[in-house]
Amino acid sequence: MADRPEQAPGIGALAHARGDSGPVAAPARRIEEFFADDGIRRQVLEGFDDLYADIVHYIIRCTHRIWEEGGLGRIHDHYGHNSVIHTTDADVYGSDAVIAASARTMAAYPDLKLYGDDVVWAGDDKSGFHTSHRLTHAGTNLGHSGYGPPTGRKMRRRAVAHCLVRDGRIVEEWLARDELAAVRALGYDEIDLARRLGAAEAQARGGPVVAVPGGFHRERGQNPPEPVGDRPPEMPAAEHLVRSALHDIWNRRRLDRIADVFAPNAPTVTSTNRTLHGTGAYRQYVLEWLAACSDVAMLVDHTMANERDGGWVVATRWVLEGTHDGPGPWGEPTRRPLRVLGFSHHLVQGGRITAEWTVYDEFSILKQVHAPLAHPPEEEPAE
């Protein structure tokens, strides 16, 4: 095996039959390199299988080996036996559970393809790698799924998997898929399905969901959130820009900052395969969230950035929490607490955001809103 360099070269956009093509141009790696299996190392990867060249090659290639090649059992080689996968709905523990969930998905969509759109990474083989893998799922519903019998319809949904990898195995993963896009593509009544599945999941938990108002990070009547502090020396300017923008827009309600940090015509791809064009559409998108959840708060859990030709791509893992207390796309206000795990990739060029890709499970929001309750939340006292 060739000598292994200390660092991987800059990783550009992936060209693997992109399901979500965007403005990130000039890939630094040809797709053939992700499947060459030539054993040439471009990065130190102690504890990893010899065929992986670097951490991006690991993520793209092992996904292909498991899904397209059908190597379900390889999950045991790539996930820890006690790994945990976090989703908006629940946490899943262990590689056996990952295999079971993957088999059900493959049975529902026998021709399913997972197209890699991008991978942003940080870390090393000593402390562990963080990877944010943005991808597109495409397949035909030819088998039974968790939603019902086969429909014969084609489905396309986007997803992001954020993995913590140590010694060649994923030990923790945060996952969001655009399930509402799949539900709509398959032709289901999304509200009826949310009620039924919400009830079934509540029964599996041992009882109905009990909504407990309050307890969020943004309480009514509190002092306005402070701005994000100065940029730490080790943090790229693009990463600090995104952190500051998300905090200002979502937590400080500074919607005027949208025009400052986004390019005027910047596209944003978000839930249910929607594309928002420009700052005006983005402002309306945020306002719809604020109207439906007046106390919504965005908690940024993790950010990382990779330099690309012409700019930087910043990957963010976040959680939105709030109370469904206003009108919006999920129905009449229920005053139920909502919590959703999500991910955003931002392209930063010339000190401004020129594109955003965001993924979260909006169908999970519908289940949280429409699932049966043990008892309704108490009304707020009149002022």
Coordinates of C-alpha atoms in Angstrom, one line a residue:
M1 CA 0.0 0.0 0.0
A2 CA 1.2 3.5 -0.8
D3 CA 2.3 5.9 1.9
R4 CA -0.6 7.6 3.5
P5 CA -0.7 11.4 3.6
E6 CA -1.7 13.2 6.7
Q7 CA -4.6 15.1 5.2
A8 CA -7.1 14.4 2.4
P9 CA -7.2 16.8 -0.5
G10 CA -10.1 19.3 -0.8
I11 CA -13.3 17.5 -1.6
G12 CA -15.5 19.0 -4.3
A13 CA -19.1 18.3 -5.2
L14 CA -20.0 14.7 -5.9
A15 CA -20.9 13.7 -9.5
H16 CA -22.7 10.4 -8.7
A17 CA -25.8 10.8 -11.0
R18 CA -26.8 13.7 -8.7
G19 CA -30.4 13.6 -7.7
D20 CA -30.2 17.2 -6.4
S21 CA -27.9 19.1 -8.7
G22 CA -27.0 22.5 -7.6
P23 CA -24.5 25.4 -8.1
V24 CA -21.5 23.7 -6.5
A25 CA -19.3 23.2 -9.6
A26 CA -16.1 21.5 -10.7
P27 CA -16.0 18.3 -8.7
A28 CA -12.5 17.7 -7.2
R29 CA -13.0 13.9 -7.5
R30 CA -14.3 11.9 -10.5
I31 CA -17.0 9.4 -9.6
E32 CA -14.9 6.6 -10.9
E33 CA -12.5 7.1 -8.0
F34 CA -15.2 6.3 -5.5
F35 CA -15.5 2.8 -6.9
A36 CA -12.0 2.1 -8.0
D37 CA -11.2 0.1 -4.8
D38 CA -7.5 0.5 -5.6
G39 CA -6.3 0.5 -2.0
I40 CA -4.5 3.9 -2.4
R41 CA -4.9 5.9 0.8
R42 CA -5.2 9.7 0.6
Q43 CA -5.8 10.2 4.3
V44 CA -4.7 8.4 7.5
L45 CA -7.5 6.0 8.4
E46 CA -6.3 3.7 11.2
G47 CA -8.8 1.0 11.9
F48 CA -10.6 1.3 8.6
D49 CA -10.9 -1.4 5.8
D50 CA -7.9 -1.1 3.5
L51 CA -10.1 -0.4 0.4
Y52 CA -11.2 3.1 1.7
A53 CA -9.1 6.0 0.4
D54 CA -10.4 8.7 2.7
I55 CA -13.4 9.5 4.8
V56 CA -15.5 10.7 1.9
H57 CA -14.7 7.6 0.0
Y58 CA -15.7 5.6 3.1
I59 CA -19.1 7.2 3.3
I60 CA -20.0 7.0 -0.4
R61 CA -18.6 3.5 -1.0
C62 CA -19.9 1.8 2.0
T63 CA -23.4 3.3 1.3
H64 CA -23.2 1.8 -2.2
R65 CA -22.0 -1.6 -0.9
I66 CA -24.9 -1.8 1.6
W67 CA -27.7 -0.5 -0.6
E68 CA -27.1 -0.9 -4.3
E69 CA -25.0 -4.0 -4.0
G70 CA -27.3 -5.5 -1.3
G71 CA -24.6 -6.1 1.3
L72 CA -26.9 -5.8 4.3
G73 CA -24.6 -7.9 6.4
R74 CA -21.9 -5.3 5.9
I75 CA -23.8 -3.1 8.3
H76 CA -22.2 -5.2 11.1
D77 CA -18.8 -4.2 9.7
H78 CA -19.6 -0.5 9.4
Y79 CA -21.8 0.1 12.5
G80 CA -20.9 -0.5 16.1
H81 CA -23.0 -3.3 17.8
N82 CA -24.2 -0.7 20.3
S83 CA -24.4 2.3 17.9
V84 CA -27.3 4.7 18.2
I85 CA -29.3 6.4 15.4
H86 CA -31.2 9.5 16.3
T87 CA -34.3 10.6 14.3
T88 CA -37.1 13.0 15.0
D89 CA -39.4 10.0 15.8
A90 CA -37.2 7.8 18.0
D91 CA -33.7 6.5 18.7
V92 CA -32.6 3.2 17.2
Y93 CA -30.0 1.1 18.9
G94 CA -27.5 -1.4 17.5
S95 CA -26.5 -2.8 14.1
D96 CA -29.2 -5.5 14.1
A97 CA -31.9 -2.8 14.3
V98 CA -30.2 -0.9 11.4
I99 CA -30.2 -4.1 9.3
A100 CA -33.9 -4.7 10.1
A101 CA -34.9 -1.1 9.2
S102 CA -32.8 -1.2 6.0
A103 CA -34.4 -4.6 4.9
R104 CA -37.9 -3.2 5.3
T105 CA -37.0 -0.2 3.1
M106 CA -35.4 -2.4 0.5
A107 CA -38.5 -4.6 0.4
A108 CA -40.7 -1.6 -0.1
Y109 CA -38.5 -0.2 -2.8
P110 CA -36.6 -3.0 -4.6
D111 CA -35.1 -0.7 -7.1
L112 CA -34.1 2.0 -4.6
K113 CA -31.0 4.0 -5.4
L114 CA -29.2 6.3 -2.9
Y115 CA -27.5 9.1 -4.9
G116 CA -24.7 10.9 -3.0
D117 CA -25.1 14.7 -3.5
D118 CA -22.4 15.9 -1.1
V119 CA -20.3 15.0 2.0
V120 CA -19.0 17.6 4.4
W121 CA -16.6 16.3 7.0
A122 CA -14.3 17.2 10.0
G123 CA -12.0 15.4 12.4
D124 CA -9.5 12.6 12.1
D125 CA -9.0 8.9 12.8
K126 CA -7.8 9.6 16.4
S127 CA -10.7 11.8 17.7
G128 CA -13.2 10.5 15.3
F129 CA -14.7 11.8 12.0
H130 CA -18.0 13.8 11.7
T131 CA -19.6 13.4 8.2
S132 CA -22.7 15.1 6.9
H133 CA -23.9 13.1 3.9
R134 CA -26.5 14.7 1.8
L135 CA -28.2 12.3 -0.6
T136 CA -31.3 11.6 -2.7
H137 CA -33.4 8.4 -2.5
A138 CA -35.3 7.3 -5.6
G139 CA -37.3 4.1 -6.1
T140 CA -40.6 2.5 -6.9
N141 CA -43.0 1.3 -4.2
L142 CA -43.3 -2.4 -5.3
G143 CA -43.5 -3.9 -1.8
H144 CA -45.2 -3.3 1.5
S145 CA -44.0 -0.3 3.5
G146 CA -44.7 1.2 6.9
Y147 CA -47.4 3.3 5.1
G148 CA -49.3 0.4 3.5
P149 CA -49.4 -2.1 0.6
P150 CA -47.6 -1.5 -2.7
T151 CA -48.8 1.5 -4.7
G152 CA -46.6 1.0 -7.8
R153 CA -45.7 4.7 -7.7
K154 CA -42.3 6.2 -7.9
M155 CA -40.9 8.1 -4.9
R156 CA -38.1 10.6 -4.6
R157 CA -37.0 12.0 -1.2
R158 CA -33.9 13.8 0.1
A159 CA -32.1 12.8 3.2
V160 CA -29.1 13.8 5.4
A161 CA -27.1 11.3 7.6
H162 CA -24.7 12.9 10.0
C163 CA -22.3 10.2 11.3
L164 CA -19.7 10.0 14.0
V165 CA -17.1 7.4 12.8
R166 CA -14.4 5.8 14.9
D167 CA -12.1 2.9 14.0
G168 CA -14.0 2.3 10.8
R169 CA -17.4 2.1 12.4
I170 CA -20.3 4.4 12.8
V171 CA -20.9 4.8 16.5
E172 CA -23.6 7.5 16.4
E173 CA -25.8 8.8 13.6
W174 CA -28.3 11.6 13.3
L175 CA -30.7 11.0 10.4
A176 CA -33.5 12.9 8.7
R177 CA -35.5 11.9 5.6
D178 CA -38.1 14.0 3.8
E179 CA -40.9 11.5 4.5
L180 CA -43.7 13.8 3.6
A181 CA -42.3 13.9 0.0
A182 CA -42.6 10.1 0.0
V183 CA -46.1 10.1 1.5
R184 CA -47.3 12.5 -1.1
A185 CA -45.6 10.7 -4.0
L186 CA -47.2 7.5 -3.0
G187 CA -50.7 9.1 -3.0
Y188 CA -51.7 8.8 0.7
D189 CA -53.9 11.2 2.6
E190 CA -51.2 12.6 4.8
I191 CA -53.4 13.8 7.6
D192 CA -55.3 10.5 7.9
L193 CA -52.0 8.6 7.7
A194 CA -50.4 10.8 10.4
R195 CA -53.4 10.1 12.7
R196 CA -53.3 6.4 12.2
L197 CA -49.5 6.0 12.4
G198 CA -49.4 8.4 15.3
A199 CA -51.9 6.3 17.2
A200 CA -50.0 3.0 16.4
E201 CA -46.7 4.5 17.5
A202 CA -48.3 5.8 20.7
Q203 CA -49.7 2.3 21.4
A204 CA -46.2 0.8 20.8
R205 CA -44.8 3.3 23.4
G206 CA -47.3 2.0 25.9
G207 CA -49.9 4.8 25.8
P208 CA -51.0 7.9 24.0
V209 CA -48.8 10.9 23.6
V210 CA -49.2 13.4 26.4
A211 CA -48.5 17.0 25.3
V212 CA -46.7 19.1 27.9
P213 CA -46.7 22.8 27.1
G214 CA -43.6 24.9 27.9
G215 CA -40.1 23.8 28.7
F216 CA -38.6 25.2 25.5
H217 CA -35.5 27.3 25.2
R218 CA -37.5 30.4 24.1
E219 CA -40.1 31.2 26.7
R220 CA -42.7 33.9 26.3
G221 CA -41.7 37.2 28.0
Q222 CA -38.0 36.3 28.2
N223 CA -35.3 38.8 27.3
P224 CA -34.3 38.8 23.6
P225 CA -31.5 36.2 22.8
E226 CA -28.0 37.7 22.7
P227 CA -26.2 37.7 19.3
V228 CA -23.6 35.1 18.5
G229 CA -20.2 36.1 19.8
D230 CA -17.0 36.8 18.0
R231 CA -15.6 34.2 15.6
P232 CA -13.2 31.8 17.4
P233 CA -9.8 31.9 15.6
E234 CA -10.1 28.2 14.5
M235 CA -13.5 28.6 13.0
P236 CA -13.7 29.4 9.3
A237 CA -15.5 32.7 8.5
A238 CA -18.1 30.9 6.4
E239 CA -19.0 28.7 9.3
H240 CA -19.4 31.6 11.7
L241 CA -21.5 33.4 9.1
V242 CA -23.9 30.5 8.9
R243 CA -24.1 30.1 12.7
S244 CA -24.8 33.8 13.2
A245 CA -27.3 33.9 10.4
L246 CA -29.4 31.0 11.7
H247 CA -29.4 32.4 15.2
D248 CA -30.3 35.9 14.1
I249 CA -33.1 34.8 11.8
W250 CA -34.7 32.0 13.8
N251 CA -34.0 33.0 17.4
R252 CA -33.6 36.8 17.4
R253 CA -36.4 37.2 14.7
R254 CA -34.1 39.4 12.7
L255 CA -35.6 38.7 9.3
D256 CA -33.9 41.8 7.9
R257 CA -30.7 39.8 8.2
I258 CA -31.9 37.5 5.4
A259 CA -31.2 40.2 2.8
D260 CA -27.8 40.8 4.4
V261 CA -26.4 37.2 4.4
F262 CA -28.2 35.6 1.4
A263 CA -27.5 36.5 -2.2
P264 CA -30.7 38.0 -3.7
N265 CA -31.5 35.0 -5.9
A266 CA -30.1 32.3 -3.7
P267 CA -32.1 29.0 -4.1
T268 CA -33.2 27.1 -1.0
V269 CA -34.2 23.4 -1.4
T270 CA -36.3 22.3 1.6
S271 CA -39.0 19.9 2.8
T272 CA -41.2 18.1 0.3
N273 CA -38.8 18.9 -2.5
R274 CA -39.7 22.6 -2.5
T275 CA -37.3 25.1 -4.0
L276 CA -37.5 28.7 -2.7
H277 CA -36.1 31.2 -5.1
G278 CA -34.6 34.3 -3.6
T279 CA -34.7 36.2 -0.3
G280 CA -38.4 37.1 -0.5
A281 CA -39.5 33.4 -0.7
Y282 CA -37.1 32.5 2.2
R283 CA -38.5 35.3 4.4
Q284 CA -42.0 34.0 3.8
Y285 CA -40.9 30.5 4.6
V286 CA -39.5 31.6 8.0
L287 CA -42.7 33.7 8.7
E288 CA -44.9 30.6 8.1
W289 CA -42.9 28.8 10.8
L290 CA -43.2 31.7 13.2
A291 CA -46.9 32.0 12.5
A292 CA -47.5 28.3 13.3
C293 CA -45.0 28.2 16.3
S294 CA -44.7 31.6 17.9
D295 CA -42.0 30.5 20.4
V296 CA -40.0 28.4 17.9
A297 CA -36.3 28.2 18.7
M298 CA -33.4 26.7 16.7
L299 CA -30.8 24.9 18.7
V300 CA -27.6 24.4 16.6
D301 CA -25.9 21.2 17.7
H302 CA -23.0 21.0 15.3
T303 CA -21.4 22.8 12.4
M304 CA -18.4 22.1 10.1
A305 CA -17.1 23.5 6.9
N306 CA -15.1 22.4 3.9
E307 CA -13.4 24.7 1.4
R308 CA -14.4 24.2 -2.2
D309 CA -13.5 25.8 -5.6
G310 CA -15.0 29.2 -5.4
G311 CA -16.3 29.0 -1.8
W312 CA -17.2 26.9 1.3
V313 CA -19.9 24.4 2.1
V314 CA -21.1 24.6 5.7
A315 CA -23.0 21.6 7.2
T316 CA -25.2 22.3 10.2
R317 CA -27.2 19.9 12.5
W318 CA -30.0 21.6 14.3
V319 CA -33.2 21.0 16.3
L320 CA -36.3 23.2 16.1
E321 CA -38.6 23.3 19.1
G322 CA -41.8 25.2 19.6
T323 CA -45.5 25.1 20.4
H324 CA -48.0 24.6 17.6
D325 CA -50.1 27.7 18.6
G326 CA -51.0 29.3 15.3
P327 CA -52.3 28.7 11.8
G328 CA -50.1 27.1 9.2
P329 CA -49.5 24.1 6.9
W330 CA -50.1 21.5 9.6
G331 CA -53.7 22.4 10.4
E332 CA -55.5 24.4 13.1
P333 CA -53.5 25.3 16.2
T334 CA -53.3 22.5 18.8
R335 CA -50.9 24.0 21.3
R336 CA -48.9 20.8 21.2
P337 CA -45.1 20.9 21.6
L338 CA -43.1 20.2 18.5
R339 CA -39.6 19.0 18.1
V340 CA -37.8 18.3 14.8
L341 CA -34.3 17.2 13.9
G342 CA -32.9 18.8 10.8
F343 CA -29.9 19.5 8.7
S344 CA -28.8 22.3 6.4
H345 CA -25.9 22.6 3.9
H346 CA -25.0 26.2 2.9
L347 CA -22.8 27.3 0.0
V348 CA -21.0 30.5 1.0
Q349 CA -19.3 32.5 -1.7
G350 CA -17.8 36.0 -1.4
G351 CA -19.1 36.4 2.1
R352 CA -22.8 35.5 1.3
I353 CA -24.9 32.4 1.2
T354 CA -25.6 31.6 -2.4
A355 CA -27.5 28.3 -1.9
E356 CA -29.1 26.3 0.9
W357 CA -30.2 22.6 1.1
T358 CA -32.3 21.8 4.1
V359 CA -33.8 18.4 5.2
Y360 CA -36.2 17.6 8.0
D361 CA -39.1 15.1 8.5
E362 CA -42.2 17.2 8.1
F363 CA -44.4 14.0 8.2
S364 CA -43.2 13.6 11.8
I365 CA -44.5 17.1 12.5
L366 CA -47.9 16.0 11.3
K367 CA -47.8 12.9 13.6
Q368 CA -46.9 15.2 16.5
V369 CA -49.8 17.5 15.7
H370 CA -52.5 14.9 14.9
A371 CA -51.6 11.9 17.1
P372 CA -54.1 11.1 19.9
L373 CA -53.6 12.7 23.3
A374 CA -54.2 11.3 26.7
H375 CA -55.6 14.7 27.6
P376 CA -55.5 18.0 25.8
P377 CA -53.0 20.7 27.0
E378 CA -54.5 23.2 29.5
E379 CA -55.5 26.6 28.1
E380 CA -53.2 29.5 28.9
P381 CA -54.7 31.9 31.5
A382 CA -56.3 34.9 30.0
E383 CA -54.3 38.1 30.3

